[in-house]
GROMACS .gro file of C-alpha atoms in nm:
model
  147
    1UNK     CA    1   6.538  11.243  -3.864
    2UNK     CA    2   6.416  11.397  -3.545
    3UNK     CA    3   6.033  11.317  -3.478
    4UNK     CA    4   5.781  11.357  -3.181
    5UNK     CA    5   5.416  11.280  -3.142
    6UNK     CA    6   5.124  11.223  -2.786
    7UNK     CA    7   4.956  10.942  -2.811
    8UNK     CA    8   4.606  11.030  -2.633
    9UNK     CA    9   4.386  10.778  -2.487
   10UNK     CA   10   4.355  10.384  -2.436
   11UNK     CA   11   4.292  10.384  -2.866
   12UNK     CA   12   4.651  10.640  -2.873
   13UNK     CA   13   4.796  10.429  -2.600
   14UNK     CA   14   4.711  10.141  -2.784
   15UNK     CA   15   4.846  10.272  -3.113
   16UNK     CA   16   5.173  10.360  -3.006
   17UNK     CA   17   5.257  10.040  -2.865
   18UNK     CA   18   5.175   9.880  -3.202
   19UNK     CA   19   5.415  10.133  -3.395
   20UNK     CA   20   5.707  10.128  -3.157
   21UNK     CA   21   5.690   9.705  -3.164
   22UNK     CA   22   5.636   9.706  -3.544
   23UNK     CA   23   5.992   9.916  -3.561
   24UNK     CA   24   6.158   9.652  -3.371
   25UNK     CA   25   6.428   9.512  -3.575
   26UNK     CA   26   6.445   9.094  -3.569
   27UNK     CA   27   6.661   8.994  -3.256
   28UNK     CA   28   6.643   9.395  -3.117
   29UNK     CA   29   6.678   9.435  -2.762
   30UNK     CA   30   6.472   9.695  -2.594
   31UNK     CA   31   6.430   9.812  -2.241
   32UNK     CA   32   6.121   9.876  -2.038
   33UNK     CA   33   6.101  10.080  -1.684
   34UNK     CA   34   5.757   9.925  -1.616
   35UNK     CA   35   5.460  10.121  -1.412
   36UNK     CA   36   5.417  10.121  -0.987
   37UNK     CA   37   5.159   9.737  -1.023
   38UNK     CA   38   4.962   9.980  -0.805
   39UNK     CA   39   4.909  10.188  -1.085
   40UNK     CA   40   4.898   9.880  -1.378
   41UNK     CA   41   4.640   9.684  -1.116
   42UNK     CA   42   4.418   9.943  -0.953
   43UNK     CA   43   4.337  10.239  -1.233
   44UNK     CA   44   3.995  10.205  -1.382
   45UNK     CA   45   3.965  10.036  -1.708
   46UNK     CA   46   4.317   9.875  -1.680
   47UNK     CA   47   4.220   9.529  -1.723
   48UNK     CA   48   4.180   9.603  -2.153
   49UNK     CA   49   4.504   9.686  -2.145
   50UNK     CA   50   4.686   9.476  -1.977
   51UNK     CA   51   4.558   9.213  -2.182
   52UNK     CA   52   4.646   9.459  -2.479
   53UNK     CA   53   5.051   9.414  -2.378
   54UNK     CA   54   4.984   8.995  -2.428
   55UNK     CA   55   4.929   9.135  -2.828
   56UNK     CA   56   5.254   9.268  -2.776
   57UNK     CA   57   5.443   9.013  -2.667
   58UNK     CA   58   5.302   8.795  -2.933
   59UNK     CA   59   5.396   9.021  -3.204
   60UNK     CA   60   5.742   9.038  -3.056
   61UNK     CA   61   5.795   8.653  -3.036
   62UNK     CA   62   5.835   8.628  -3.439
   63UNK     CA   63   6.095   8.871  -3.419
   64UNK     CA   64   6.288   8.664  -3.108
   65UNK     CA   65   6.320   9.049  -2.991
   66UNK     CA   66   6.406   9.073  -2.611
   67UNK     CA   67   6.341   9.286  -2.325
   68UNK     CA   68   6.533   9.426  -2.048
   69UNK     CA   69   6.231   9.490  -1.786
   70UNK     CA   70   6.355   9.663  -1.440
   71UNK     CA   71   6.036   9.628  -1.203
   72UNK     CA   72   5.893   9.641  -0.836
   73UNK     CA   73   5.886   9.273  -0.737
   74UNK     CA   74   5.502   9.284  -0.723
   75UNK     CA   75   5.484   9.366  -1.092
   76UNK     CA   76   5.717   9.108  -1.183
   77UNK     CA   77   5.500   8.844  -1.082
   78UNK     CA   78   5.253   9.015  -1.238
   79UNK     CA   79   5.462   8.946  -1.621
   80UNK     CA   80   5.524   8.696  -1.505
   81UNK     CA   81   5.182   8.530  -1.451
   82UNK     CA   82   4.980   8.781  -1.749
   83UNK     CA   83   5.287   8.750  -2.039
   84UNK     CA   84   5.156   8.494  -2.294
   85UNK     CA   85   5.581   8.402  -2.304
   86UNK     CA   86   5.738   8.570  -2.019
   87UNK     CA   87   6.076   8.423  -2.152
   88UNK     CA   88   6.081   8.678  -2.382
   89UNK     CA   89   6.169   8.915  -2.046
   90UNK     CA   90   6.524   8.977  -1.870
   91UNK     CA   91   6.315   9.076  -1.546
   92UNK     CA   92   6.548   9.260  -1.258
   93UNK     CA   93   6.385   9.471  -0.947
   94UNK     CA   94   6.430   9.774  -0.768
   95UNK     CA   95   6.227   9.899  -0.480
   96UNK     CA   96   5.884  10.017  -0.436
   97UNK     CA   97   5.939  10.370  -0.455
   98UNK     CA   98   6.082  10.444  -0.754
   99UNK     CA   99   5.810  10.370  -0.966
  100UNK     CA  100   5.477  10.544  -1.043
  101UNK     CA  101   5.211  10.598  -1.327
  102UNK     CA  102   5.529  10.643  -1.574
  103UNK     CA  103   5.692  10.370  -1.843
  104UNK     CA  104   5.984  10.449  -1.980
  105UNK     CA  105   6.000  10.185  -2.327
  106UNK     CA  106   6.342  10.245  -2.517
  107UNK     CA  107   6.438  10.080  -2.861
  108UNK     CA  108   6.689  10.168  -3.121
  109UNK     CA  109   6.491  10.436  -3.274
  110UNK     CA  110   6.252  10.515  -3.017
  111UNK     CA  111   6.101  10.606  -2.635
  112UNK     CA  112   5.821  10.630  -2.552
  113UNK     CA  113   5.672  10.760  -2.237
  114UNK     CA  114   5.373  10.617  -2.124
  115UNK     CA  115   5.156  10.727  -1.817
  116UNK     CA  116   4.901  10.482  -1.750
  117UNK     CA  117   4.559  10.580  -1.584
  118UNK     CA  118   4.138  10.680  -1.643
  119UNK     CA  119   4.283  10.836  -1.884
  120UNK     CA  120   4.640  10.716  -2.014
  121UNK     CA  121   4.877  10.941  -2.292
  122UNK     CA  122   5.195  10.842  -2.422
  123UNK     CA  123   5.478  11.077  -2.600
  124UNK     CA  124   5.680  10.937  -2.866
  125UNK     CA  125   6.085  11.038  -2.926
  126UNK     CA  126   6.246  10.992  -3.183
  127UNK     CA  127   6.607  11.141  -3.124
  128UNK     CA  128   6.928  10.974  -3.109
  129UNK     CA  129   7.062  11.196  -2.799
  130UNK     CA  130   6.712  11.144  -2.579
  131UNK     CA  131   6.755  10.770  -2.670
  132UNK     CA  132   7.104  10.700  -2.630
  133UNK     CA  133   7.014  10.924  -2.291
  134UNK     CA  134   6.751  10.723  -2.160
  135UNK     CA  135   7.017  10.376  -2.260
  136UNK     CA  136   7.240  10.479  -2.078
  137UNK     CA  137   6.976  10.578  -1.727
  138UNK     CA  138   6.853  10.249  -1.744
  139UNK     CA  139   7.124  10.075  -1.831
  140UNK     CA  140   7.280  10.226  -1.470
  141UNK     CA  141   6.975  10.150  -1.251
  142UNK     CA  142   6.958   9.776  -1.485
  143UNK     CA  143   7.324   9.765  -1.298
  144UNK     CA  144   7.166   9.795  -0.953
  145UNK     CA  145   6.891   9.645  -0.985
  146UNK     CA  146   6.824   9.290  -0.792
  147UNK     CA  147   6.730   8.981  -0.942
   0.00000   0.00000   0.00000
């Protein structure tokens, strides 16, 4: 079944990510293209959403879910420092110019496109063709990223 939704504001952002993590299967590996560290740390009200991600990590731990994440080297340091269980992440980095205020989270059943900022917005897409396309793009970037 095809499904697309838009979530707006901090409340919508949190709802989208909570639903995304709840649907992840036990042992599933998700793929993440992170926000730029500048967007993640400098936007107004970012601390609340940054703290929220600690909760999503806690939800992943009992499921034994893991994540492959691409980010700037500065963002990798933030993840290692702020996340409650950074070992659930396999991290690689790409040059800083690649990242912006938009992140991509890919699971087996959904793609989340999230835009960070004062009024965050998340686009949820549940379509096998879209999921496969984003996953192939991620896999290519992962193959050229540095450890």
